[in-house]
PDB file of C-alpha atoms in Angstrom:
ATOM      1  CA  UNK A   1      -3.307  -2.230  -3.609  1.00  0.00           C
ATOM      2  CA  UNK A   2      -1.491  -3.747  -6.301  1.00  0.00           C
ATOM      3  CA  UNK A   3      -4.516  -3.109  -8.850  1.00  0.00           C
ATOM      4  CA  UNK A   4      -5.010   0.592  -7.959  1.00  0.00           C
ATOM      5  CA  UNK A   5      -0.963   1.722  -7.772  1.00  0.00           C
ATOM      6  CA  UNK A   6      -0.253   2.050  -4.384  1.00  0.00           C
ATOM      7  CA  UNK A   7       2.682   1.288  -1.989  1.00  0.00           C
ATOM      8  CA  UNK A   8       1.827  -1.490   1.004  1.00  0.00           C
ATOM      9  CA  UNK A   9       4.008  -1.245   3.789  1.00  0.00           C
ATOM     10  CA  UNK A  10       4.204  -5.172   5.614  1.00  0.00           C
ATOM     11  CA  UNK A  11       5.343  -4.885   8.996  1.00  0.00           C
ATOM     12  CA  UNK A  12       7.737  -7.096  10.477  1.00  0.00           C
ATOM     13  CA  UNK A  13       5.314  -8.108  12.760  1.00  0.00           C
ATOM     14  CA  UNK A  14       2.818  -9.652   9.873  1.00  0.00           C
ATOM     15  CA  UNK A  15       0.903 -12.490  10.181  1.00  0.00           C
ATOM     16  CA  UNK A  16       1.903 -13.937   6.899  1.00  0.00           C
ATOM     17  CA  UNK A  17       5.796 -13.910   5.684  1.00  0.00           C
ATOM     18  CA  UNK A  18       7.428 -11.511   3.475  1.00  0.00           C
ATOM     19  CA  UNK A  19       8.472 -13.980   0.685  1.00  0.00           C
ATOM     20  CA  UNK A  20       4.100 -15.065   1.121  1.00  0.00           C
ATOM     21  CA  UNK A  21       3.252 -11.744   0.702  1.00  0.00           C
ATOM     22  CA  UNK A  22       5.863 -10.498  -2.456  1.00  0.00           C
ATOM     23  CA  UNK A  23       4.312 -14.036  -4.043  1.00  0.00           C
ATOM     24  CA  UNK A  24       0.732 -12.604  -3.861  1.00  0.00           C
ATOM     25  CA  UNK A  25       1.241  -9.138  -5.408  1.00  0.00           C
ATOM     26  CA  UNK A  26       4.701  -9.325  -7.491  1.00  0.00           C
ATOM     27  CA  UNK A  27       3.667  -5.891  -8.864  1.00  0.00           C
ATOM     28  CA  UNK A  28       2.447  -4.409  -6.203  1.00  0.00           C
ATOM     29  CA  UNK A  29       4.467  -1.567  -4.575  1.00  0.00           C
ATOM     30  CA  UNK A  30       5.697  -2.937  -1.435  1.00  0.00           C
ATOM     31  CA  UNK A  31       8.301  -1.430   1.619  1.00  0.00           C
ATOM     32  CA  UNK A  32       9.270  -3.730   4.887  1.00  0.00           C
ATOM     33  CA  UNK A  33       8.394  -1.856   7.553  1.00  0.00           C
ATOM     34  CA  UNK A  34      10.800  -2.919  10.346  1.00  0.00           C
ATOM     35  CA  UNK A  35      11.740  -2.484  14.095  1.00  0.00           C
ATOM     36  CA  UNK A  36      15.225  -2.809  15.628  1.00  0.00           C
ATOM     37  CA  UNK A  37      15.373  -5.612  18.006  1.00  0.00           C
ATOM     38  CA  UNK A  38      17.837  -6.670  20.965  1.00  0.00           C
ATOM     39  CA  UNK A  39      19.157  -9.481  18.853  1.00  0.00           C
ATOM     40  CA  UNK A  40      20.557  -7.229  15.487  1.00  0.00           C
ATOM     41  CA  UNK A  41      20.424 -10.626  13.478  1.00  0.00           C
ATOM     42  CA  UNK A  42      16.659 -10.695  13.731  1.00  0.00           C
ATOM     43  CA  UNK A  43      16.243  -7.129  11.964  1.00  0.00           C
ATOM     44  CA  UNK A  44      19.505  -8.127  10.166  1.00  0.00           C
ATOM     45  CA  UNK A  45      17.796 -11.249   8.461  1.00  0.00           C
ATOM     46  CA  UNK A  46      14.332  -8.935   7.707  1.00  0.00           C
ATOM     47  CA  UNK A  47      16.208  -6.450   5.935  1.00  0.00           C
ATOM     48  CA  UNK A  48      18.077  -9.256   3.637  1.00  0.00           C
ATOM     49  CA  UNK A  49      14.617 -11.571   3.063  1.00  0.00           C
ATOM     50  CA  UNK A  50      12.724  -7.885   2.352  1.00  0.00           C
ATOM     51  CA  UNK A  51      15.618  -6.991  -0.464  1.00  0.00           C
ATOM     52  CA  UNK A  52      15.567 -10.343  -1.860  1.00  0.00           C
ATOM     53  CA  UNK A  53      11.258 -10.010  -2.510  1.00  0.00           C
ATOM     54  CA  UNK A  54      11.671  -7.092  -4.104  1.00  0.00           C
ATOM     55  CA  UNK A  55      10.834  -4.341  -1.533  1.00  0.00           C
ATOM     56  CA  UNK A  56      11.854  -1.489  -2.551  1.00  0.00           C
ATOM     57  CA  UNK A  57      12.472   0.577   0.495  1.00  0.00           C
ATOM     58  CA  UNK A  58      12.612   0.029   4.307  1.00  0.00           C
ATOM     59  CA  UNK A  59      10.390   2.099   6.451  1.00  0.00           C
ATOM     60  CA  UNK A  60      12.280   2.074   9.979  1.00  0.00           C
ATOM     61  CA  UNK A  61       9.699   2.464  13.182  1.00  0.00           C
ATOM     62  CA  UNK A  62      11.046   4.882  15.731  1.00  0.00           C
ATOM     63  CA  UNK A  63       8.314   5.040  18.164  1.00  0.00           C
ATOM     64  CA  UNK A  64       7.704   1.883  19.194  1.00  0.00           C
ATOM     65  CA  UNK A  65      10.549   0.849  21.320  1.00  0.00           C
ATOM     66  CA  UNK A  66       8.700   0.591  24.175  1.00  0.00           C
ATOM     67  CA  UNK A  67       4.610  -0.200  23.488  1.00  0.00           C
ATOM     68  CA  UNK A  68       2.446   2.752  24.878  1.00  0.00           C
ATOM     69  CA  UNK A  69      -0.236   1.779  27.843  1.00  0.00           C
ATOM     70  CA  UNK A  70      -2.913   0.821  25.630  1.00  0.00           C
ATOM     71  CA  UNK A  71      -5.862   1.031  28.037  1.00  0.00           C
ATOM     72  CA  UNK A  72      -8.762  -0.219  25.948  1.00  0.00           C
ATOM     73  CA  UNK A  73      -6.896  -3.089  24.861  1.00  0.00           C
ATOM     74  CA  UNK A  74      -6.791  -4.014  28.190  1.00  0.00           C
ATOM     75  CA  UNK A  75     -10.018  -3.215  29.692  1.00  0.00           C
ATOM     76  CA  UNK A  76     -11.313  -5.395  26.609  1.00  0.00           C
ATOM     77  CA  UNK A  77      -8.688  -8.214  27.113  1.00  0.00           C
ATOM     78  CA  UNK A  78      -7.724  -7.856  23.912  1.00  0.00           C
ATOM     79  CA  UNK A  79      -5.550 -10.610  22.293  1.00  0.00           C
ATOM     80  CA  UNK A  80      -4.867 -11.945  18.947  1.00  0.00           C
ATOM     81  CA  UNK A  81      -7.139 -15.352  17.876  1.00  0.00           C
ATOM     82  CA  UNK A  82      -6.101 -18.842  18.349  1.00  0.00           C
ATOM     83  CA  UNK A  83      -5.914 -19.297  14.243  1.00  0.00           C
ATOM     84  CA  UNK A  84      -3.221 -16.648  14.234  1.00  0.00           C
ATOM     85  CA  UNK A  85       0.455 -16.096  14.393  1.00  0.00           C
ATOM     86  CA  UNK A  86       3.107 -13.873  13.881  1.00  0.00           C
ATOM     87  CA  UNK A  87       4.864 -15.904  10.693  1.00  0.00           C
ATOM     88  CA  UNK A  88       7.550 -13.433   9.794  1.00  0.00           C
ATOM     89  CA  UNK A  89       9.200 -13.850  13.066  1.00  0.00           C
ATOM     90  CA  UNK A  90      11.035 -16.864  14.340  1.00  0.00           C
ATOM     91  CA  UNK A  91       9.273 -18.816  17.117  1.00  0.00           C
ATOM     92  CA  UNK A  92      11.809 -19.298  19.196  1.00  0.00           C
ATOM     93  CA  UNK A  93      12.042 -15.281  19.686  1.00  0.00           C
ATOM     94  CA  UNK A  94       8.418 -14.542  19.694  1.00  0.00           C
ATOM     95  CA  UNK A  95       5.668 -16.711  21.330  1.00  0.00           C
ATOM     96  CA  UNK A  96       2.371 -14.949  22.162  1.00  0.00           C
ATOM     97  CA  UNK A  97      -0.023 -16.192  24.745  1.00  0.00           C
ATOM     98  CA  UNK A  98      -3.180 -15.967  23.501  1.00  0.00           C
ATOM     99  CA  UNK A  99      -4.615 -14.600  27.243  1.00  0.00           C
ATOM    100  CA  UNK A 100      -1.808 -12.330  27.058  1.00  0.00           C
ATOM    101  CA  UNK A 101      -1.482  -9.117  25.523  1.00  0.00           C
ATOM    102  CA  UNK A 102       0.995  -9.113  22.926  1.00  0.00           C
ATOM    103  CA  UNK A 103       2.380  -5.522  24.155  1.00  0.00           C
ATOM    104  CA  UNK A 104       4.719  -7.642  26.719  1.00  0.00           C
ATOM    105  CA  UNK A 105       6.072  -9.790  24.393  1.00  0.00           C
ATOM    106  CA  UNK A 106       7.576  -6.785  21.862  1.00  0.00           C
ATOM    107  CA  UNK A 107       8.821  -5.082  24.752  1.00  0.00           C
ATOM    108  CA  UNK A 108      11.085  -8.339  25.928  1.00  0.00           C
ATOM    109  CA  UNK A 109      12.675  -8.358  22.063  1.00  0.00           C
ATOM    110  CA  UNK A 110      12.430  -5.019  20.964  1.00  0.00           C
ATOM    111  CA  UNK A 111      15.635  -2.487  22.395  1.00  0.00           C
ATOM    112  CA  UNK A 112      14.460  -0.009  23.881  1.00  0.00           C
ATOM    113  CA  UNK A 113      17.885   2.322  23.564  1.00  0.00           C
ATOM    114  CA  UNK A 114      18.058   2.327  20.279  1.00  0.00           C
ATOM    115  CA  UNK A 115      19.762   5.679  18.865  1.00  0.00           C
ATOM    116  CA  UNK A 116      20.628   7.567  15.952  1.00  0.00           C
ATOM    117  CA  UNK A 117      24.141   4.979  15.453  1.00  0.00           C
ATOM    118  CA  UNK A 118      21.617   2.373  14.615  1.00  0.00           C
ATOM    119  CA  UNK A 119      20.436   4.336  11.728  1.00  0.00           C
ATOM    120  CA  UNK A 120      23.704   4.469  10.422  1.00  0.00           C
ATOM    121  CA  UNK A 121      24.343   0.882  11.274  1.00  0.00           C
ATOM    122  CA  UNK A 122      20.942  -0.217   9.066  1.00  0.00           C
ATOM    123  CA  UNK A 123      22.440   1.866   6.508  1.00  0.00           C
ATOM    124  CA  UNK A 124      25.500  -0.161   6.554  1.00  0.00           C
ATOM    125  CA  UNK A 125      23.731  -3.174   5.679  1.00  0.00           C
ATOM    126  CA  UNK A 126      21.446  -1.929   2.978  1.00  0.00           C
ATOM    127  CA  UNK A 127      21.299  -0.100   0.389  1.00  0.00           C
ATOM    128  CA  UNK A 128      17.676   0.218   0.140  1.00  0.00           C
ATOM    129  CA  UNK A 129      16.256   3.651   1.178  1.00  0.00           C
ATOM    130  CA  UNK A 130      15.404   4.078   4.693  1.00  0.00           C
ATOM    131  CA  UNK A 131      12.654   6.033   5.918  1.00  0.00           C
ATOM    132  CA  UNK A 132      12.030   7.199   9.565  1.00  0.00           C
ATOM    133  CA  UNK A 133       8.819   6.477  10.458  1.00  0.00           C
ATOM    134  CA  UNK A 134       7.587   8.128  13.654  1.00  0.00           C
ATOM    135  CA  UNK A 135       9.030  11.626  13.237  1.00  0.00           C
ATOM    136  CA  UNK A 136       6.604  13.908  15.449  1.00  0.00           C
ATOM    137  CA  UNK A 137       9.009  17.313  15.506  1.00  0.00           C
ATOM    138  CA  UNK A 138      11.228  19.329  13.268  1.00  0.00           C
ATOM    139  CA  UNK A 139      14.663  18.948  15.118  1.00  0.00           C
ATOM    140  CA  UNK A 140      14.009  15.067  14.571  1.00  0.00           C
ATOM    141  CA  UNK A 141      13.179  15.583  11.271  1.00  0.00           C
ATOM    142  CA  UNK A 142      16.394  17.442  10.999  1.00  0.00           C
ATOM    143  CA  UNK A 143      18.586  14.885  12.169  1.00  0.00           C
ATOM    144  CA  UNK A 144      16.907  12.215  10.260  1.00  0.00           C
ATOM    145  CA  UNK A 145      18.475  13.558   7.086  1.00  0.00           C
ATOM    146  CA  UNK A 146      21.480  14.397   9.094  1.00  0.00           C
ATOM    147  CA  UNK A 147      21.517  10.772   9.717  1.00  0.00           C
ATOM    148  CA  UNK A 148      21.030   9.642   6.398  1.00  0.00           C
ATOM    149  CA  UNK A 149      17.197   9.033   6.080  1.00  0.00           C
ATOM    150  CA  UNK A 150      16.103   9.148   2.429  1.00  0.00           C
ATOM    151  CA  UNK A 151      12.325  10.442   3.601  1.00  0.00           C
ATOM    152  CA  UNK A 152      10.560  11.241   6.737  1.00  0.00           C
ATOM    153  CA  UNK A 153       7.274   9.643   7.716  1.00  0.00           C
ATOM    154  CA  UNK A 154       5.383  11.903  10.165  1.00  0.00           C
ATOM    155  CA  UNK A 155       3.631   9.496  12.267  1.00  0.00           C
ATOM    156  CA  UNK A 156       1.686   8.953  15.888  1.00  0.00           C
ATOM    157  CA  UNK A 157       1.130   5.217  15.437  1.00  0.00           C
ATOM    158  CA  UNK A 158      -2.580   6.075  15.192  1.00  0.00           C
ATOM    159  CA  UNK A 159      -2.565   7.966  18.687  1.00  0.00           C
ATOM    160  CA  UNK A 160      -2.143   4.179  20.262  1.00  0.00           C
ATOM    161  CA  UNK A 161       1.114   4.650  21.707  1.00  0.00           C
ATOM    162  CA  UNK A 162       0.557   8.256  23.590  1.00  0.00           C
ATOM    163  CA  UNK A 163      -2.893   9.436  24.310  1.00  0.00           C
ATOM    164  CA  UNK A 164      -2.798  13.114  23.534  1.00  0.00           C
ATOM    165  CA  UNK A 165       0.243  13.251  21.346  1.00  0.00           C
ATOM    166  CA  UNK A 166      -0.278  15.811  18.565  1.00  0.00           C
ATOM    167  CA  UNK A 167      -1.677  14.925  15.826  1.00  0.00           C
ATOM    168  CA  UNK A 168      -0.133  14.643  12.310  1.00  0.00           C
ATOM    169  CA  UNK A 169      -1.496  17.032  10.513  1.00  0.00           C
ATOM    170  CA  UNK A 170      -0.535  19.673  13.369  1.00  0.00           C
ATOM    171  CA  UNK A 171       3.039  18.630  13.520  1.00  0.00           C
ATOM    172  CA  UNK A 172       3.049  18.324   9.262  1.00  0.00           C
ATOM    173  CA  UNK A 173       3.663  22.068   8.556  1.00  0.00           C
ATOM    174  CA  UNK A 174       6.497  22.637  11.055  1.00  0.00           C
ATOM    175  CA  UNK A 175       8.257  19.341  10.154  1.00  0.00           C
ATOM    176  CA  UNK A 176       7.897  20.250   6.216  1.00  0.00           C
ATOM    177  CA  UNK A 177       9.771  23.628   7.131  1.00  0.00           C
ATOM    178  CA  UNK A 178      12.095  22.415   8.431  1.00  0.00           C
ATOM    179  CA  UNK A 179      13.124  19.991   5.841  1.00  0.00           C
ATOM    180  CA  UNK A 180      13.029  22.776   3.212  1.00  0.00           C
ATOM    181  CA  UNK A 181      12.658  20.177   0.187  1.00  0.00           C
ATOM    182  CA  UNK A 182      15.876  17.954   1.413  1.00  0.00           C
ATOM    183  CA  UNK A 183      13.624  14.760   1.163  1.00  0.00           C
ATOM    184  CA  UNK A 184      10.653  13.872   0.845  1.00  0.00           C
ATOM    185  CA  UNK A 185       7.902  13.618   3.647  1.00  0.00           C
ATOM    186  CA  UNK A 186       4.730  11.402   3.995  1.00  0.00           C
ATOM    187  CA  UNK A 187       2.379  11.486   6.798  1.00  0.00           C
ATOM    188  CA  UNK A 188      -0.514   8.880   8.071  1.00  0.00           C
ATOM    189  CA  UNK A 189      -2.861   9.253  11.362  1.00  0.00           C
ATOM    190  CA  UNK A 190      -6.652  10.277  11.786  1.00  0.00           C
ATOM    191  CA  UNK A 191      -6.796   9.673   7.566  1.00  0.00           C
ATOM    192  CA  UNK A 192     -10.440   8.593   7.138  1.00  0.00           C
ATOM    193  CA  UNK A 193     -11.910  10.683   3.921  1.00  0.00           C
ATOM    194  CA  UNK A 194     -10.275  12.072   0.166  1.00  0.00           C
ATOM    195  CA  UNK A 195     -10.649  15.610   1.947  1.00  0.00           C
ATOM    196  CA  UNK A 196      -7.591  14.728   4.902  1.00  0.00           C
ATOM    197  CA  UNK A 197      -5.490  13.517   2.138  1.00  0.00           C
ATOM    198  CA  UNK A 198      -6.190  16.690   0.322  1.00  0.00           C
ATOM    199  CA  UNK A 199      -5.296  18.546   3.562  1.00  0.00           C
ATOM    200  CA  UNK A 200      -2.026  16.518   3.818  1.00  0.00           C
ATOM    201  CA  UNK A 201      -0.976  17.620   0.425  1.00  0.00           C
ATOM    202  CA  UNK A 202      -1.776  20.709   0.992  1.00  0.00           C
ATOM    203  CA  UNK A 203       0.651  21.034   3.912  1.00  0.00           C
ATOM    204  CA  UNK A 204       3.310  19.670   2.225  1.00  0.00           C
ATOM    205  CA  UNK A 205       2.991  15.758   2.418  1.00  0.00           C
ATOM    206  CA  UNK A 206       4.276  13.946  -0.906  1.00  0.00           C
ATOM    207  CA  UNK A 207       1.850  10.829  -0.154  1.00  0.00           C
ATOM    208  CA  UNK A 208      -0.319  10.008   2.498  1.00  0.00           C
ATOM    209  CA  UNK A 209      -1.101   6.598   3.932  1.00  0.00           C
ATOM    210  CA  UNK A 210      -3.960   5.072   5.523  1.00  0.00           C
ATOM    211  CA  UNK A 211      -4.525   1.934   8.187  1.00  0.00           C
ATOM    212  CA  UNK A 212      -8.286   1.754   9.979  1.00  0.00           C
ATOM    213  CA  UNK A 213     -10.103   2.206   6.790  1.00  0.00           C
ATOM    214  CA  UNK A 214      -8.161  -0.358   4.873  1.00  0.00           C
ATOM    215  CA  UNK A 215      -8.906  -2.482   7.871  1.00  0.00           C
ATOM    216  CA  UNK A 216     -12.319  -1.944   7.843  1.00  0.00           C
ATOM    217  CA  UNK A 217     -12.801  -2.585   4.543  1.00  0.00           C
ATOM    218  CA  UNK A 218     -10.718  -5.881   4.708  1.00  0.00           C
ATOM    219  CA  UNK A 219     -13.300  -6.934   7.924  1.00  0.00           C
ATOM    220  CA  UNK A 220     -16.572  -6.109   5.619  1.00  0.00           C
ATOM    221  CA  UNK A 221     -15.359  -7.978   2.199  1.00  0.00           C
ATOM    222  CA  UNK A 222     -11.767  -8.958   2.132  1.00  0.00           C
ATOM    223  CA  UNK A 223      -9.898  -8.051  -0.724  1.00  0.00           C
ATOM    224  CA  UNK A 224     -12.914  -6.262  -3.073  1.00  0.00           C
ATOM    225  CA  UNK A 225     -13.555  -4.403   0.404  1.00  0.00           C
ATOM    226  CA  UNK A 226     -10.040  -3.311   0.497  1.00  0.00           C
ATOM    227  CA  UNK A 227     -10.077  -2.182  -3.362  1.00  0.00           C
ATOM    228  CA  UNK A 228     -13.387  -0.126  -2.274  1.00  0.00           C
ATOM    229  CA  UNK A 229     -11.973   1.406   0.372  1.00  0.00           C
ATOM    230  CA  UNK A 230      -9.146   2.618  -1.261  1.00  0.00           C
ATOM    231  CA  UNK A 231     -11.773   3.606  -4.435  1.00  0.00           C
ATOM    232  CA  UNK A 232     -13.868   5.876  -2.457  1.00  0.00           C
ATOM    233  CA  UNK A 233     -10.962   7.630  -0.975  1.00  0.00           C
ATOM    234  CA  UNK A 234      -9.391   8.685  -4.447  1.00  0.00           C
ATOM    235  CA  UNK A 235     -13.100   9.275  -5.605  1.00  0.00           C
ATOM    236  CA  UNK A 236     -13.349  11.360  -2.605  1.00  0.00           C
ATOM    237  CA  UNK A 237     -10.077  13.384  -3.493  1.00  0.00           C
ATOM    238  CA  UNK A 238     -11.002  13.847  -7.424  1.00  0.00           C
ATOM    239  CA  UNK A 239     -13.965  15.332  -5.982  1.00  0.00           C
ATOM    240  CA  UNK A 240     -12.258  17.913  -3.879  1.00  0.00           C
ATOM    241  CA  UNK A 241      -9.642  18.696  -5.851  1.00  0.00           C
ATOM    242  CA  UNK A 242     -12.013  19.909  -8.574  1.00  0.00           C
ATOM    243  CA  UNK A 243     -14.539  21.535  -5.968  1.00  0.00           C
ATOM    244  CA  UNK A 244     -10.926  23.377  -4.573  1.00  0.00           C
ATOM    245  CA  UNK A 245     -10.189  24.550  -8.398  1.00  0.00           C
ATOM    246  CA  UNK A 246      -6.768  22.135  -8.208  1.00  0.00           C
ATOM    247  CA  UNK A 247      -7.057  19.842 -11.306  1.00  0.00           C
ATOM    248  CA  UNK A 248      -3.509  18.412 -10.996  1.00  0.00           C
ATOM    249  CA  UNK A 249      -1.962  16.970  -7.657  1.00  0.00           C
ATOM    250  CA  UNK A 250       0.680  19.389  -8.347  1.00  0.00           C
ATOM    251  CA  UNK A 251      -2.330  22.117  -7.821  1.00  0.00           C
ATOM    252  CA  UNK A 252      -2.532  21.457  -4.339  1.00  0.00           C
ATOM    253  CA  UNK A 253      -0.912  24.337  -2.015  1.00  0.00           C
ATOM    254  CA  UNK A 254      -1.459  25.411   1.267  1.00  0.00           C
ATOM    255  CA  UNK A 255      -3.257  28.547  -0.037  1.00  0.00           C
ATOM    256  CA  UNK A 256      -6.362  26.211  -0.333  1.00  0.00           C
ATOM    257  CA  UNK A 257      -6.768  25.283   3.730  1.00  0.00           C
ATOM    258  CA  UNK A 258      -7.799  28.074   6.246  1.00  0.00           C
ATOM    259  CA  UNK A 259      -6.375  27.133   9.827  1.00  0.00           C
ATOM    260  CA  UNK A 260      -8.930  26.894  12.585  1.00  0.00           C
ATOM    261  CA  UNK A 261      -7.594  25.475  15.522  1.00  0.00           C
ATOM    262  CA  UNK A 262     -10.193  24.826  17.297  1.00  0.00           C
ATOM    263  CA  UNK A 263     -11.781  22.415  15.318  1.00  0.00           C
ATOM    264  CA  UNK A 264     -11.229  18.484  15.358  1.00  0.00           C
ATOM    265  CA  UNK A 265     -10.572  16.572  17.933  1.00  0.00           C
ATOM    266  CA  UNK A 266      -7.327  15.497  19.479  1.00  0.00           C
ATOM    267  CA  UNK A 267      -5.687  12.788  21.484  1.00  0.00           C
ATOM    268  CA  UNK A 268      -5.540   9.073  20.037  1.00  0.00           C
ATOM    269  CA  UNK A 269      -8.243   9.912  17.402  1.00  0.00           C
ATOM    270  CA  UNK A 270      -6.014  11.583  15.390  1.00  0.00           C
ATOM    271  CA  UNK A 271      -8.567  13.166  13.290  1.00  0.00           C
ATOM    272  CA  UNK A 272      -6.813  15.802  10.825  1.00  0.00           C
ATOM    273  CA  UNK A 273      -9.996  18.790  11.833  1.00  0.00           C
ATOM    274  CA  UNK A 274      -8.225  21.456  12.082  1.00  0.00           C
ATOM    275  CA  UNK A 275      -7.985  22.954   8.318  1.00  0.00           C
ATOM    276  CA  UNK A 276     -10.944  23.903   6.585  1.00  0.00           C
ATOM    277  CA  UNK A 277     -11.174  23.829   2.777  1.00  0.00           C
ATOM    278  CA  UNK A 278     -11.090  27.232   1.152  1.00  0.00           C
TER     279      UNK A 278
END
């Protein structure tokens, strides 16, 4: 990430600390993605340690309050390996059984009635830029700003929180009208090739973000896997670009999609189908 110039969000649920993580990629682009919990000196203290290590913005999850019913998780007793921990988090306030799913766990510290006053209360302890992360509809998207939220991040959690939520790129051009320029807007979800980042652009995302592939690529050769990943994708998007007659970024409009709805699939894939390249 750090060789190739873009931003890596570290959740507040990492398996290796912030300060760990600043010390392995000082020039890397980095925001602290974080979650409000019960205890307010918990996100308190993440916000402080994420300012101190240079982050340079803090991406604020609203949508996972309460963890979805992750079905295949379960049916596959899925549950994090004995050689791993959650080290940004005290131990005291978060102890995962390893037979357990960790899905109870968040929802025993995370609150679960958190409302728009906490935005303004995170903005009274920062002044990084906050982003929303989670926004799924324009009259949220409104707010946000309303609110004080210095960008929008239109995001399903990868479809694992609600099967058959909408995905991104359908709720994208509605949430990008609504803004009307007032800040910016990025958008992640069913992002697999160069051509859905195109598409994203297109509707009016300033940067898109990706989380399986990177993943995938990680699993398959660590770090040069990660670099490859992330290599094919902009390869991927130089190539469409100049196949869509758009040789800057600044090129890319939504004059260059046709909408067929009935293409893709929905649900918790995600997948961003549903334009088609003119």
């Amino acid at each position: 990430v750090e060789q190739l110039g873009s931003v890596y969000i570290v959740s507040n649920f990492a398996t290796h600390s912030i300060e760990e993580i600043a010390a392995a990629a000082p020039k890397a682009r980095k925001w602290f993605q974080l979650s409000i919990f019960k205890d307010r000196n918990i996100s308190a203290a993440f916000v402080r340690r994420a300012d101190v290590a240079g982050f340079e913005a803090i991406v604020l999850s609203v949508d996972i309050s309460v963890v979805g019913k992750r079905r295949d998780n379960r049916r596959k007793q899925f549950a994090l390996a004995d050689d791993i921990e959650i080290f940004s988090l005290p131990k005291t306030n978060f102890s995962i059984s390893k037979k357990e799913s960790s899905a109870v766990h968040v929802d025993e510290i995370l609150d679960q009635s958190v409302t728009w006053k906490d935005l303004k209360w995170l903005r009274s302890i920062t002044k990084l830029p906050i982003i929303l992360k989670g926004i799924m509809c324009p009259e949220d998207a409104k707010l946000a700003i309303e609110y004080g939220a210095r960008a929008i991040f239109v995001s399903n959690h990868g479809g694992r929180q609600l099967d058959s939520v909408l995905p991104t790129i359908q709720a994208l051009p509605a949430i990008v009208k609504a803004v009307s320029g007032r800040c910016e807007i990025y958008v992640d979800g069913g992002v697999s090739t160069g051509a859905d980042v195109f598409k994203a652009l297109a509707l009016g995302a300033k940067m898109v973000f990706v989380g399986r592939p990177i993943l995938w690529g990680l699993s398959v050769d660590g770090q040069k896997g990660v670099k490859r990943v992330l290599e094919i994708l902009r390869d991927e998007l130089d190539s469409t670009m100049a196949l869509s007659g758009t040789p800057e970024v600044t090129d890319i409009y939504r004059k260059n999609l046709v909408h067929r709805p009935h293409l893709g699939r929905h649900g918790r894939h995600g997948r961003n189908g549903i334009c088609t390249l003119v």
